[in-house]
Amino acid sequence: GIQVEQSPPDLILQEGANSTLRCNFSDSVNNLQWFHQNPWGQLINLFYIPSGTKQNGRLSATTVATERYSLLYISSSQTTDSGVYFCAGIDSGGGADGLTFGKGTHLIIQP
Amino acid sequence: GAGVSQSPRYKVAKRGQDVALRCDPISGHVSLFWYQQALGQGPEFLTYFQNEAQLDKSGLPSDRFFAERPEGSVSTLKIQRTQQEDSAVYLCASSPRLAAFGEQYFGPGTRLTVT
């Protein structure tokens, strides 16, 4: 199956700072998604982005499918942005039908 | 509209007991997935249904794990003879499209603790 590497594993920032989270895939994927897992464990959909660039408020994401990576940008961080960010994809080479997740980036935004 | 719901939200089982976890997907979604999330890890895929057909069960960790979706809507994940290593959060997700092509939406999860 595919491997998903996320970096950095941990990130501590002051409120108002910008950040970039990265996700590398070992092979081509379909169905690439970014999630925010809040302190109650709920996975919140941020982006469905198999390729290209999308923006939603202070968040944006870019996927370069040919190079097998995706980036999540968070601008003007707020304390409510704290939590774990996951990227995940489905192996386009015919592996499992479910999402393979990275280990996540644990983000802490300090006031 | 209503999202994916799961019940119970918390379950404590004694080792050796059987448990059943329920998932109500978003209405009309053809695809349903189960995942297991251990503490401090990302979710791991267990099994996939397209309508009532279980098309992929490659992630089920043992034959003690069984899932069904008999009418193509509600799904149940059953774990027989629970072991301590089964303690985890079990997440259900649904999608309006087939597995490789649709955005997945997750429920709040069931936290299972085996004592």
mmCIF file of C-alpha atoms in Angstrom:
data_model
loop_
_atom_site.group_PDB
_atom_site.id
_atom_site.type_symbol
_atom_site.label_atom_id
_atom_site.label_comp_id
_atom_site.label_asym_id
_atom_site.label_seq_id
_atom_site.Cartn_x
_atom_site.Cartn_y
_atom_site.Cartn_z
ATOM 1 C CA GLY A 1 0.000 0.000 0.000
ATOM 2 C CA ILE A 2 0.904 3.650 -0.234
ATOM 3 C CA GLN A 3 2.815 5.547 2.435
ATOM 4 C CA VAL A 4 1.814 9.053 3.510
ATOM 5 C CA GLU A 5 4.333 11.332 5.200
ATOM 6 C CA GLN A 6 3.284 14.553 6.876
ATOM 7 C CA SER A 7 5.578 17.332 8.032
ATOM 8 C CA PRO A 8 6.210 18.848 10.412
ATOM 9 C CA PRO A 9 4.870 16.432 13.051
ATOM 10 C CA ASP A 10 4.457 19.253 15.568
ATOM 11 C CA LEU A 11 4.147 22.995 15.163
ATOM 12 C CA ILE A 12 3.737 25.710 17.788
ATOM 13 C CA LEU A 13 2.913 29.225 16.579
ATOM 14 C CA GLN A 14 1.721 32.521 17.928
ATOM 15 C CA GLU A 15 -1.699 33.800 16.993
ATOM 16 C CA GLY A 16 -1.555 35.674 13.709
ATOM 17 C CA ALA A 17 1.304 33.637 12.219
ATOM 18 C CA ASN A 18 1.154 31.799 8.906
ATOM 19 C CA SER A 19 2.040 28.142 8.387
ATOM 20 C CA THR A 20 2.544 25.539 5.685
ATOM 21 C CA LEU A 21 1.854 21.849 6.231
ATOM 22 C CA ARG A 22 3.138 19.288 3.755
ATOM 23 C CA CYS A 23 1.981 15.833 2.724
ATOM 24 C CA ASN A 24 4.054 13.465 0.548
ATOM 25 C CA PHE A 25 2.702 10.278 -1.015
ATOM 26 C CA SER A 26 4.793 7.259 -2.015
ATOM 27 C CA ASP A 27 2.645 6.643 -5.079
ATOM 28 C CA SER A 28 -0.169 8.222 -7.076
ATOM 29 C CA VAL A 29 -3.418 8.775 -5.232
ATOM 30 C CA ASN A 30 -7.011 9.541 -6.021
ATOM 31 C CA ASN A 31 -9.336 11.321 -3.691
ATOM 32 C CA LEU A 32 -6.844 13.415 -1.738
ATOM 33 C CA GLN A 33 -8.386 15.096 1.308
ATOM 34 C CA TRP A 34 -7.252 17.368 4.154
ATOM 35 C CA PHE A 35 -8.941 17.146 7.547
ATOM 36 C CA HIS A 36 -8.798 18.976 10.860
ATOM 37 C CA GLN A 37 -9.429 16.780 13.882
ATOM 38 C CA ASN A 38 -10.788 18.916 16.681
ATOM 39 C CA PRO A 39 -10.187 18.235 20.397
ATOM 40 C CA TRP A 40 -13.405 16.177 20.534
ATOM 41 C CA GLY A 41 -12.104 13.855 17.840
ATOM 42 C CA GLN A 42 -14.378 14.978 14.996
ATOM 43 C CA LEU A 43 -12.730 14.920 11.572
ATOM 44 C CA ILE A 44 -13.715 18.118 9.780
ATOM 45 C CA ASN A 45 -13.364 18.247 6.014
ATOM 46 C CA LEU A 46 -11.108 21.060 4.865
ATOM 47 C CA PHE A 47 -10.417 20.269 1.207
ATOM 48 C CA TYR A 48 -11.070 17.577 -1.358
ATOM 49 C CA ILE A 49 -8.173 18.318 -3.702
ATOM 50 C CA PRO A 50 -6.832 15.551 -6.004
ATOM 51 C CA SER A 51 -5.084 18.263 -8.011
ATOM 52 C CA GLY A 52 -4.849 22.027 -8.352
ATOM 53 C CA THR A 53 -5.405 24.807 -5.855
ATOM 54 C CA LYS A 54 -8.381 25.714 -3.692
ATOM 55 C CA GLN A 55 -9.015 28.430 -1.148
ATOM 56 C CA ASN A 56 -11.510 28.725 1.674
ATOM 57 C CA GLY A 57 -11.140 31.826 3.797
ATOM 58 C CA ARG A 58 -7.810 31.774 5.627
ATOM 59 C CA LEU A 59 -7.040 28.277 4.390
ATOM 60 C CA SER A 60 -5.795 27.195 1.008
ATOM 61 C CA ALA A 61 -4.379 23.984 -0.430
ATOM 62 C CA THR A 62 -2.342 22.981 -3.448
ATOM 63 C CA THR A 63 -1.819 19.475 -4.817
ATOM 64 C CA VAL A 64 0.835 18.666 -7.406
ATOM 65 C CA ALA A 65 -0.328 15.212 -8.420
ATOM 66 C CA THR A 66 2.581 14.521 -10.791
ATOM 67 C CA GLU A 67 5.035 15.044 -7.928
ATOM 68 C CA ARG A 68 2.850 13.315 -5.344
ATOM 69 C CA TYR A 69 2.586 16.029 -2.737
ATOM 70 C CA SER A 70 0.072 18.439 -1.301
ATOM 71 C CA LEU A 71 0.423 21.593 0.802
ATOM 72 C CA LEU A 72 -2.004 23.182 3.253
ATOM 73 C CA TYR A 73 -1.567 26.878 4.019
ATOM 74 C CA ILE A 74 -3.037 28.517 7.094
ATOM 75 C CA SER A 75 -2.827 32.297 7.266
ATOM 76 C CA SER A 76 -3.423 34.606 10.236
ATOM 77 C CA SER A 77 -3.699 31.665 12.650
ATOM 78 C CA GLN A 78 -6.291 31.709 15.416
ATOM 79 C CA THR A 79 -6.363 29.648 18.613
ATOM 80 C CA THR A 80 -9.323 27.731 17.213
ATOM 81 C CA ASP A 81 -7.036 26.416 14.459
ATOM 82 C CA SER A 82 -5.279 24.254 17.060
ATOM 83 C CA GLY A 83 -5.626 20.509 16.635
ATOM 84 C CA VAL A 84 -4.334 17.752 14.411
ATOM 85 C CA TYR A 85 -4.294 18.114 10.628
ATOM 86 C CA PHE A 86 -4.416 14.967 8.516
ATOM 87 C CA CYS A 87 -4.014 14.393 4.817
ATOM 88 C CA ALA A 88 -5.217 11.183 3.221
ATOM 89 C CA GLY A 89 -5.561 9.604 -0.194
ATOM 90 C CA ILE A 90 -6.684 6.452 -1.957
ATOM 91 C CA ASP A 91 -4.087 4.413 -3.857
ATOM 92 C CA SER A 92 -4.794 4.858 -7.585
ATOM 93 C CA GLY A 93 -2.848 1.682 -8.327
ATOM 94 C CA GLY A 94 -5.621 -0.606 -7.179
ATOM 95 C CA GLY A 95 -4.838 -1.063 -3.511
ATOM 96 C CA ALA A 96 -7.326 -0.727 -0.684
ATOM 97 C CA ASP A 97 -10.530 1.175 -1.376
ATOM 98 C CA GLY A 98 -10.228 3.300 1.759
ATOM 99 C CA LEU A 99 -8.220 6.396 2.576
ATOM 100 C CA THR A 100 -4.644 5.990 3.797
ATOM 101 C CA PHE A 101 -3.856 8.674 6.366
ATOM 102 C CA GLY A 102 -0.603 10.262 7.432
ATOM 103 C CA LYS A 103 0.347 10.495 11.103
ATOM 104 C CA GLY A 104 -0.822 14.102 11.197
ATOM 105 C CA THR A 105 0.603 17.496 12.111
ATOM 106 C CA HIS A 106 -0.175 18.572 15.661
ATOM 107 C CA LEU A 107 -0.674 22.349 15.556
ATOM 108 C CA ILE A 108 -0.805 24.527 18.659
ATOM 109 C CA ILE A 109 -1.672 28.211 18.287
ATOM 110 C CA GLN A 110 -0.797 30.231 21.357
ATOM 111 C CA PRO A 111 -2.612 33.497 22.174
ATOM 112 C CA GLY B 1 -28.567 18.612 6.558
ATOM 113 C CA ALA B 2 -27.840 15.714 8.865
ATOM 114 C CA GLY B 3 -24.324 14.350 8.845
ATOM 115 C CA VAL B 4 -23.035 10.872 9.579
ATOM 116 C CA SER B 5 -24.135 9.664 12.995
ATOM 117 C CA GLN B 6 -22.731 6.839 15.111
ATOM 118 C CA SER B 7 -23.911 5.076 18.223
ATOM 119 C CA PRO B 8 -23.065 4.516 20.926
ATOM 120 C CA ARG B 9 -20.554 7.327 21.317
ATOM 121 C CA TYR B 10 -18.790 5.447 24.108
ATOM 122 C CA LYS B 11 -18.681 1.746 24.856
ATOM 123 C CA VAL B 12 -16.913 -0.101 27.642
ATOM 124 C CA ALA B 13 -16.688 -3.857 27.226
ATOM 125 C CA LYS B 14 -15.126 -6.544 29.322
ATOM 126 C CA ARG B 15 -12.552 -8.657 27.507
ATOM 127 C CA GLY B 16 -14.306 -11.490 25.742
ATOM 128 C CA GLN B 17 -17.628 -9.687 25.243
ATOM 129 C CA ASP B 18 -19.157 -9.048 21.831
ATOM 130 C CA VAL B 19 -19.942 -5.475 20.770
ATOM 131 C CA ALA B 20 -21.947 -3.912 17.938
ATOM 132 C CA LEU B 21 -21.313 -0.400 16.666
ATOM 133 C CA ARG B 22 -23.824 1.403 14.462
ATOM 134 C CA CYS B 23 -23.362 3.895 11.647
ATOM 135 C CA ASP B 24 -26.075 5.980 9.982
ATOM 136 C CA PRO B 25 -24.592 7.476 6.807
ATOM 137 C CA ILE B 26 -25.755 10.605 5.045
ATOM 138 C CA SER B 27 -28.980 9.792 3.233
ATOM 139 C CA GLY B 28 -28.414 8.639 -0.346
ATOM 140 C CA HIS B 29 -24.702 8.037 -0.013
ATOM 141 C CA VAL B 30 -23.714 4.893 -1.886
ATOM 142 C CA SER B 31 -20.312 4.361 -0.266
ATOM 143 C CA LEU B 32 -19.688 3.585 3.402
ATOM 144 C CA PHE B 33 -16.350 3.050 5.117
ATOM 145 C CA TRP B 34 -15.192 1.956 8.563
ATOM 146 C CA TYR B 35 -11.882 3.091 10.080
ATOM 147 C CA GLN B 36 -10.074 2.395 13.344
ATOM 148 C CA GLN B 37 -8.100 5.136 15.087
ATOM 149 C CA ALA B 38 -5.693 4.255 17.876
ATOM 150 C CA LEU B 39 -4.615 6.939 20.321
ATOM 151 C CA GLY B 40 -2.176 9.381 18.739
ATOM 152 C CA GLN B 41 -2.408 7.805 15.276
ATOM 153 C CA GLY B 42 -4.206 8.534 12.049
ATOM 154 C CA PRO B 43 -7.308 6.510 11.164
ATOM 155 C CA GLU B 44 -6.737 3.154 9.479
ATOM 156 C CA PHE B 45 -9.102 1.700 6.888
ATOM 157 C CA LEU B 46 -11.065 -1.397 7.858
ATOM 158 C CA THR B 47 -13.717 -2.079 5.234
ATOM 159 C CA TYR B 48 -15.742 -0.575 2.350
ATOM 160 C CA PHE B 49 -19.354 -1.025 1.187
ATOM 161 C CA GLN B 50 -20.857 0.036 -2.109
ATOM 162 C CA ASN B 51 -24.566 0.022 -1.329
ATOM 163 C CA GLU B 52 -25.114 -3.363 0.380
ATOM 164 C CA ALA B 53 -22.072 -5.067 -1.167
ATOM 165 C CA GLN B 54 -18.924 -5.345 0.927
ATOM 166 C CA LEU B 55 -16.286 -4.831 -1.751
ATOM 167 C CA ASP B 56 -13.177 -4.512 0.380
ATOM 168 C CA LYS B 57 -12.480 -5.957 3.808
ATOM 169 C CA SER B 58 -8.709 -5.966 3.485
ATOM 170 C CA GLY B 59 -8.229 -3.828 6.598
ATOM 171 C CA LEU B 60 -10.169 -5.963 9.067
ATOM 172 C CA PRO B 61 -7.539 -7.051 11.602
ATOM 173 C CA SER B 62 -8.945 -10.494 12.363
ATOM 174 C CA ASP B 63 -11.906 -12.767 11.769
ATOM 175 C CA ARG B 64 -13.374 -11.450 15.028
ATOM 176 C CA PHE B 65 -14.345 -8.303 13.111
ATOM 177 C CA PHE B 66 -17.469 -8.436 10.959
ATOM 178 C CA ALA B 67 -19.377 -5.654 9.185
ATOM 179 C CA GLU B 68 -22.691 -5.567 7.371
ATOM 180 C CA ARG B 69 -24.931 -3.118 5.525
ATOM 181 C CA PRO B 70 -27.913 -5.291 4.588
ATOM 182 C CA GLU B 71 -30.172 -2.657 3.023
ATOM 183 C CA GLY B 72 -27.521 -0.336 1.691
ATOM 184 C CA SER B 73 -27.978 2.345 4.344
ATOM 185 C CA VAL B 74 -27.275 1.698 8.038
ATOM 186 C CA SER B 75 -24.160 -0.344 8.805
ATOM 187 C CA THR B 76 -23.067 -2.312 11.848
ATOM 188 C CA LEU B 77 -19.516 -3.218 12.812
ATOM 189 C CA LYS B 78 -19.411 -6.203 15.137
ATOM 190 C CA ILE B 79 -16.422 -7.288 17.166
ATOM 191 C CA GLN B 80 -16.575 -10.719 18.741
ATOM 192 C CA ARG B 81 -14.641 -11.786 21.834
ATOM 193 C CA THR B 82 -13.141 -8.324 22.334
ATOM 194 C CA GLN B 83 -9.461 -8.014 23.267
ATOM 195 C CA GLN B 84 -7.626 -5.117 24.893
ATOM 196 C CA GLU B 85 -5.907 -4.285 21.601
ATOM 197 C CA ASP B 86 -9.355 -3.562 20.124
ATOM 198 C CA SER B 87 -9.575 -0.418 22.284
ATOM 199 C CA ALA B 88 -9.732 2.478 19.831
ATOM 200 C CA VAL B 89 -12.065 4.981 18.231
ATOM 201 C CA TYR B 90 -14.095 3.467 15.399
ATOM 202 C CA LEU B 91 -15.000 5.967 12.692
ATOM 203 C CA CYS B 92 -17.571 5.624 9.973
ATOM 204 C CA ALA B 93 -17.541 7.685 6.766
ATOM 205 C CA SER B 94 -19.875 7.942 3.800
ATOM 206 C CA SER B 95 -19.538 9.309 0.294
ATOM 207 C CA PRO B 96 -22.015 10.105 -2.485
ATOM 208 C CA ARG B 97 -19.774 8.500 -5.099
ATOM 209 C CA LEU B 98 -17.810 5.309 -5.559
ATOM 210 C CA ALA B 99 -14.761 4.797 -3.361
ATOM 211 C CA ALA B 100 -12.000 6.301 -5.468
ATOM 212 C CA PHE B 101 -13.934 9.319 -6.661
ATOM 213 C CA GLY B 102 -15.877 10.882 -3.846
ATOM 214 C CA GLU B 103 -15.231 13.075 -0.849
ATOM 215 C CA GLN B 104 -15.706 11.177 2.397
ATOM 216 C CA TYR B 105 -17.592 12.626 5.362
ATOM 217 C CA PHE B 106 -16.901 11.273 8.823
ATOM 218 C CA GLY B 107 -19.078 10.626 11.834
ATOM 219 C CA PRO B 108 -18.076 11.520 15.408
ATOM 220 C CA GLY B 109 -16.828 8.002 16.155
ATOM 221 C CA THR B 110 -17.420 5.393 18.836
ATOM 222 C CA ARG B 111 -14.765 5.179 21.519
ATOM 223 C CA LEU B 112 -14.400 1.529 22.553
ATOM 224 C CA THR B 113 -12.566 0.666 25.751
ATOM 225 C CA VAL B 114 -11.948 -3.008 26.516
ATOM 226 C CA THR B 115 -11.140 -3.713 30.151
#
